[in-house]
Tab-separated table of C-alpha atoms in Angstrom:
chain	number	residue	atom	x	y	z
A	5	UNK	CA	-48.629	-20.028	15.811
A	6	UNK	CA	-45.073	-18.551	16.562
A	7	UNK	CA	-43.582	-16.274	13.943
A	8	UNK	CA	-40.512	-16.668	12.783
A	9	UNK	CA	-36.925	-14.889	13.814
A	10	UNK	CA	-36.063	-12.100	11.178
A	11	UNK	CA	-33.761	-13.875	8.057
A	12	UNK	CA	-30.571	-12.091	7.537
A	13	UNK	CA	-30.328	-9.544	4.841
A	14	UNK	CA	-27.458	-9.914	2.447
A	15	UNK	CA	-26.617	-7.342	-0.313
A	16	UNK	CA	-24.446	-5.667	-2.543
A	17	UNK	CA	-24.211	-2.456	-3.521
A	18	UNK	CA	-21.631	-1.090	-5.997
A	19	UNK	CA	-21.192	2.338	-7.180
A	20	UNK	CA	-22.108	3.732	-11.036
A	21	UNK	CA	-18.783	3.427	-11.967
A	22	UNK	CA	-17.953	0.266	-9.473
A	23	UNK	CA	-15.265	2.409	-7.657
A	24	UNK	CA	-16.516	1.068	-4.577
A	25	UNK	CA	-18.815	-1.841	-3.184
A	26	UNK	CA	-20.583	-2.710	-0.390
A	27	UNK	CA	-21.594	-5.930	1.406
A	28	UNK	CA	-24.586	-5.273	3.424
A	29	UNK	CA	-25.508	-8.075	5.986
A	30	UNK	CA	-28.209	-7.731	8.705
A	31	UNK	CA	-28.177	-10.141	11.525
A	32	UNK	CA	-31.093	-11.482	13.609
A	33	UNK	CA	-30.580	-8.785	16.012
A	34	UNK	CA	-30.743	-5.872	14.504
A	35	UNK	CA	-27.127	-5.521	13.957
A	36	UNK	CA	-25.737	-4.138	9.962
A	37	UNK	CA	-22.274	-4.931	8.960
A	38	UNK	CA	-21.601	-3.028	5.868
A	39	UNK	CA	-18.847	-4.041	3.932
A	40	UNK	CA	-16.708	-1.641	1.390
A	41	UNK	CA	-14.063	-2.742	-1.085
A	42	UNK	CA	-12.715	-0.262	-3.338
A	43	UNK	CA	-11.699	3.220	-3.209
A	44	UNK	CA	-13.817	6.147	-0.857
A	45	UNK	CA	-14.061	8.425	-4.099
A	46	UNK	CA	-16.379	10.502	-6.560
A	47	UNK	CA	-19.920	8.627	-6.083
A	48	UNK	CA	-19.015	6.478	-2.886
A	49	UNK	CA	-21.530	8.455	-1.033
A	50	UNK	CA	-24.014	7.495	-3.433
A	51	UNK	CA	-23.067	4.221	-2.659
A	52	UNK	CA	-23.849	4.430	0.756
A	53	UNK	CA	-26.831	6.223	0.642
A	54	UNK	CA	-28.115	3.165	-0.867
A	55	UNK	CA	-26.911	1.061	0.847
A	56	UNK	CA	-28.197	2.936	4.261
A	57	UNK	CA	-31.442	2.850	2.905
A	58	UNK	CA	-31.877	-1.042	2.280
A	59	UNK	CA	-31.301	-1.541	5.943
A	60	UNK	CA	-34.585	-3.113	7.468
A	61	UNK	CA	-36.778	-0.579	10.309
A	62	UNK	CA	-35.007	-1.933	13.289
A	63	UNK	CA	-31.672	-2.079	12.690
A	64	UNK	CA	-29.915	-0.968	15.516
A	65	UNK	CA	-26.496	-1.075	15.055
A	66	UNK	CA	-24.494	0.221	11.595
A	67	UNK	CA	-21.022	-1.346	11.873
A	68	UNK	CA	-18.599	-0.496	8.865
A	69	UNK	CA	-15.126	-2.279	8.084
A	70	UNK	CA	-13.038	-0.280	5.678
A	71	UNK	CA	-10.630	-3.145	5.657
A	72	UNK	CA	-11.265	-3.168	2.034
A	73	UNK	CA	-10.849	0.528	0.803
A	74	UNK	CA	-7.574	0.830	-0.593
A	75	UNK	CA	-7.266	4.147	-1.261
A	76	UNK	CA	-9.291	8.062	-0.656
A	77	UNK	CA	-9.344	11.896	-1.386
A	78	UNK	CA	-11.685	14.159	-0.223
A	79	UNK	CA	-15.327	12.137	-1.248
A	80	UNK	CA	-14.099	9.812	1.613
A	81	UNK	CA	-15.388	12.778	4.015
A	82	UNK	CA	-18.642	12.819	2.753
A	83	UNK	CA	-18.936	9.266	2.886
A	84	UNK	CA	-18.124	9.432	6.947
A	85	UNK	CA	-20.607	12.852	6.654
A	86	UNK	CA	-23.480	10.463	5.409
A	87	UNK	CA	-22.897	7.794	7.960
A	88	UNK	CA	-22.906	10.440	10.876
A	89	UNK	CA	-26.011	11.844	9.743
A	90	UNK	CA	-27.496	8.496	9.798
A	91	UNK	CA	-26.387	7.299	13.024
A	92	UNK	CA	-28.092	11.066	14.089
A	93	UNK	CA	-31.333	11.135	12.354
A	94	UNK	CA	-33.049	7.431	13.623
A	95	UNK	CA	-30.415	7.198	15.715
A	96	UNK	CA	-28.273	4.102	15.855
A	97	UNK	CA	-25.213	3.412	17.109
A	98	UNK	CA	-22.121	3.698	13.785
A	99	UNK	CA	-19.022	2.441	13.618
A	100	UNK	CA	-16.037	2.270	11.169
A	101	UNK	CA	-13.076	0.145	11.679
A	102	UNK	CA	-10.570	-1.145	9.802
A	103	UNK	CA	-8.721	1.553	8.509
A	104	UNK	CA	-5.452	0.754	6.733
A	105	UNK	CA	-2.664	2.367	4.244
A	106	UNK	CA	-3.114	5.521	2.849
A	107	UNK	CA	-7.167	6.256	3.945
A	108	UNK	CA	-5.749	5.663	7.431
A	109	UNK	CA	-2.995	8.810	6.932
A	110	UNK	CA	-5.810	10.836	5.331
A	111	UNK	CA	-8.099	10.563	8.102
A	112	UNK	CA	-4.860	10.742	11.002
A	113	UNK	CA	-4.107	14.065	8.848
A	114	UNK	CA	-7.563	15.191	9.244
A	115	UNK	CA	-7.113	14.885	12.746
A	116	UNK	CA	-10.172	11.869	13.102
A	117	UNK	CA	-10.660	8.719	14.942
A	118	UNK	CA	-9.876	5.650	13.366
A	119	UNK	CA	-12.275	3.772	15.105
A	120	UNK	CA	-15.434	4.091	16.878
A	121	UNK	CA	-18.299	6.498	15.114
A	122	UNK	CA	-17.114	8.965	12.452
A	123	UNK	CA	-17.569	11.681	14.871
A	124	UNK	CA	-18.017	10.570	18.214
A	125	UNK	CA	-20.990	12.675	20.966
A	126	UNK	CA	-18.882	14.507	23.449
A	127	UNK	CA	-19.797	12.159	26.497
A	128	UNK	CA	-22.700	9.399	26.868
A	129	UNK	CA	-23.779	6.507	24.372
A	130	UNK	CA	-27.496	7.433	23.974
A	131	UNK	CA	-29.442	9.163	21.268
A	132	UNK	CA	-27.853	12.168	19.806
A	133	UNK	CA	-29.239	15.333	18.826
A	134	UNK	CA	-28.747	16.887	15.915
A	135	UNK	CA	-25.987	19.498	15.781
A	136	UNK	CA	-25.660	23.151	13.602
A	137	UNK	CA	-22.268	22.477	12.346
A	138	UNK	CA	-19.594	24.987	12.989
A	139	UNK	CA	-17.310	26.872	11.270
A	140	UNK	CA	-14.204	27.052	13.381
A	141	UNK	CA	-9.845	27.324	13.622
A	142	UNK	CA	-9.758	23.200	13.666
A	143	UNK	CA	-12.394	23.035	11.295
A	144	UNK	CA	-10.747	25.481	9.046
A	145	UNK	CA	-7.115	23.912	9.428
A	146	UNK	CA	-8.414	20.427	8.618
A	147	UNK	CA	-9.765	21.998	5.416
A	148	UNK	CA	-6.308	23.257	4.834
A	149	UNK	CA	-5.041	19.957	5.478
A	150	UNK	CA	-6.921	18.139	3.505
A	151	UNK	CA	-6.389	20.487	0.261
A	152	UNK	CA	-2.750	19.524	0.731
A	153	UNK	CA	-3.171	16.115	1.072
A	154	UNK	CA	-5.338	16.199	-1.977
A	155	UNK	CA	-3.023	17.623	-4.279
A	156	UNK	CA	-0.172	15.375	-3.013
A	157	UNK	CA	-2.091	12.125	-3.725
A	158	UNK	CA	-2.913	13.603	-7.482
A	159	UNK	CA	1.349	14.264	-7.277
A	160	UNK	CA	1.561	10.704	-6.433
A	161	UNK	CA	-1.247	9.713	-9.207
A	162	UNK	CA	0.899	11.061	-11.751
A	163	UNK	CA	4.045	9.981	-10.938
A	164	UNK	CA	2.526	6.281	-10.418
A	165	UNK	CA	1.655	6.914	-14.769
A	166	UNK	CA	4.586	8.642	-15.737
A	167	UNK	CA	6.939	5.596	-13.961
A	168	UNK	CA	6.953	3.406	-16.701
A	169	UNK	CA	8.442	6.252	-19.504
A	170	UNK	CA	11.216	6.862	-17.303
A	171	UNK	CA	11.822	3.624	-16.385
A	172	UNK	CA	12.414	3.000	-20.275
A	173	UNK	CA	14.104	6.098	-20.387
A	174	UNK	CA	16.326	5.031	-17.821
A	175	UNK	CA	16.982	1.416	-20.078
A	176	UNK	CA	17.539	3.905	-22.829
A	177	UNK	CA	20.706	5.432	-21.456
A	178	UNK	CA	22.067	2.744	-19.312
A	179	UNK	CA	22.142	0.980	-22.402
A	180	UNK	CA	23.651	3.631	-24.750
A	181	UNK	CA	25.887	5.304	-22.308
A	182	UNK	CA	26.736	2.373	-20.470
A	183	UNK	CA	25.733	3.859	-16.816
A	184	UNK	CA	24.278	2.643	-13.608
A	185	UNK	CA	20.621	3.273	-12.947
A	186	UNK	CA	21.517	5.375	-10.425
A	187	UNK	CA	23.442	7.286	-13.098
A	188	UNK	CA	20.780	7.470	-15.621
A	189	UNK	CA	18.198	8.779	-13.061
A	190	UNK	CA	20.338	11.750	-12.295
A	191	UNK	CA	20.928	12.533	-15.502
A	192	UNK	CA	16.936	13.002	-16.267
A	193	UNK	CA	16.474	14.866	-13.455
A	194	UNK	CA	19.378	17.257	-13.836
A	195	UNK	CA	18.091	17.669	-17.848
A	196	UNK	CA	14.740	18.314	-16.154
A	197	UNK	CA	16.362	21.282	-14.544
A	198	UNK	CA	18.584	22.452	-17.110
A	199	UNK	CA	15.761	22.552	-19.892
A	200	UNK	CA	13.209	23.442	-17.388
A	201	UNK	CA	11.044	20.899	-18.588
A	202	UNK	CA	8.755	17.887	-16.798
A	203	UNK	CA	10.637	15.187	-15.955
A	204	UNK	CA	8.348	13.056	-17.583
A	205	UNK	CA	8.434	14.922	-21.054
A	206	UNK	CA	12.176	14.775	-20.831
A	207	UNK	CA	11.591	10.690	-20.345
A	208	UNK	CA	8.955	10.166	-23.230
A	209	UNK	CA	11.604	12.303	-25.657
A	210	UNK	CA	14.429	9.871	-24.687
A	211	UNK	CA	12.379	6.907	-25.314
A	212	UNK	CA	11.163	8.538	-28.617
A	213	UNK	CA	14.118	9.369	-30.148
A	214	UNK	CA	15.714	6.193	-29.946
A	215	UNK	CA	13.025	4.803	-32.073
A	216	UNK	CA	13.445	4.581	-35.922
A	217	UNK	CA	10.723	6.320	-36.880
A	218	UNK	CA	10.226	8.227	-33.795
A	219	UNK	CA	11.305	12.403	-33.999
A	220	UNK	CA	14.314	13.852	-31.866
A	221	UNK	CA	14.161	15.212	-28.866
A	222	UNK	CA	13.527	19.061	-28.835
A	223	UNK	CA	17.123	21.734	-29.153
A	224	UNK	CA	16.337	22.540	-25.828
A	225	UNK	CA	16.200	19.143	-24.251
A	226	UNK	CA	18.898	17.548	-26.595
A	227	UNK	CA	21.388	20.429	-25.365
A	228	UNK	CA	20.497	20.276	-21.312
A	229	UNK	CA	20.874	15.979	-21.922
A	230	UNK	CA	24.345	15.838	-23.530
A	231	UNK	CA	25.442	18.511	-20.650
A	232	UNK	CA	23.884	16.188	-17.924
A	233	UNK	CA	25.949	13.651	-19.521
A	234	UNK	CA	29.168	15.060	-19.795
A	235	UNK	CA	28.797	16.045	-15.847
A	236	UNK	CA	27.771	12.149	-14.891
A	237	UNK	CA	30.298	11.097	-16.671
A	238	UNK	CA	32.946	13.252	-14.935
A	239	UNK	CA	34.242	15.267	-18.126
């Protein structure tokens, strides 16, 4: 009697707070392709762990497209950690591919690969030893890199909420001052700087105090917007 070929495995595995998921699928010949939709943040290397560890004995290839990952801070590193050190430990051949959009400039900033393994064996394909990591200048510099890049995408996270207040803002006094929306931008912005206060505070007090029931705007804000006003309008 003749056993029968390995069936594919098919899976998915989603994170606690379904950030992230991933589509595991083993073929007949040992080869994983592991799937991941979502974002590379808090818990995705949770994810992966699982999903690592559902892969059959035998499985000699680990091929990951990040076609699907639409957006990732810091946690994306440990997620490319976790697949390096399983690509080390049994070892198998990794890949990622597929990079697009803004996890593509985080890892171009970091100064990795794009495609191939996570962290490709100085010279020859075979198995890899583990390594003692070390602390060095690049190492240290991509650290520094990557603590700017993470504050700028929580910069962009917060401007991405606050956009809707100041678009209404901006309605607000294009339709009481009759100006472009050119013209009502610069006038938030410049009573941003004359009160010294958030832009987006400045925003939520316009759209408040047009309301019937809503309070005025603070002395401080009220005085910096009617002087942004006179200069717009050329006075």
């Amino acid at each position: 009697m003749t056993s029968a070929a390995p069936q594919p495995l098919a899976r998915r595995v989603n994170t606690p707070v379904d950030t992230l998921t991933i589509d595991v699928r083993v073929d007949a010949g040992g080869r994983a392709v592991l799937t991941a939709r979502g974002e590379l943040v808090h818990g995705c290397v949770q994810t992966l762990a699982e999903a690592l560890a559902e892969l059959p004995p035998g499985t000699g290839r680990v091929d990951v497209d990040l076609s699907g990952v639409t957006f990732m801070d810091t946690a994306g590193l440990g997620f490319l950690d976790t697949l390096d050190d399983h690509g080390r430990r049994h070892p198998v051949r990794v890949t990622t591919t597929g990079w697009t959009g803004q996890p593509r400039r985080i890892l171009e900033l970091a100064g990795l690969g794009t495609t191939g393994p996570p962290h490709p064996p100085a010279g020859g394909t075979g198995p890899v030893r583990p390594e003692p990591r070390v602390t060095s200048a690049v190492a240290l510099e991509r650290a520094e890199r990557l603590l700017q890049l993470q504050t700028e995408v929580e910069q962009l996270r917060r401007a991405i909420a606050s956009r809707p207040v100041i678009d209404q803002a901006r309605g607000v006094l294009m339709a009481t001052h009759a100006c472009t929306p050119e013209q009502a931008w610069d006038i938030l912005r410049e009573t941003s700087q004359r009160s010294n206060t958030k832009l987006r505070t400045v925003a939520a007090a316009v759209t408040e105090g047009v309301r019937s029931d809503g309070p005025p705007p603070p002395e401080e804000i009220r005085t910096a917007l009617r002087s942004a006003i006179t200069h717009s309008a050329g006075v």
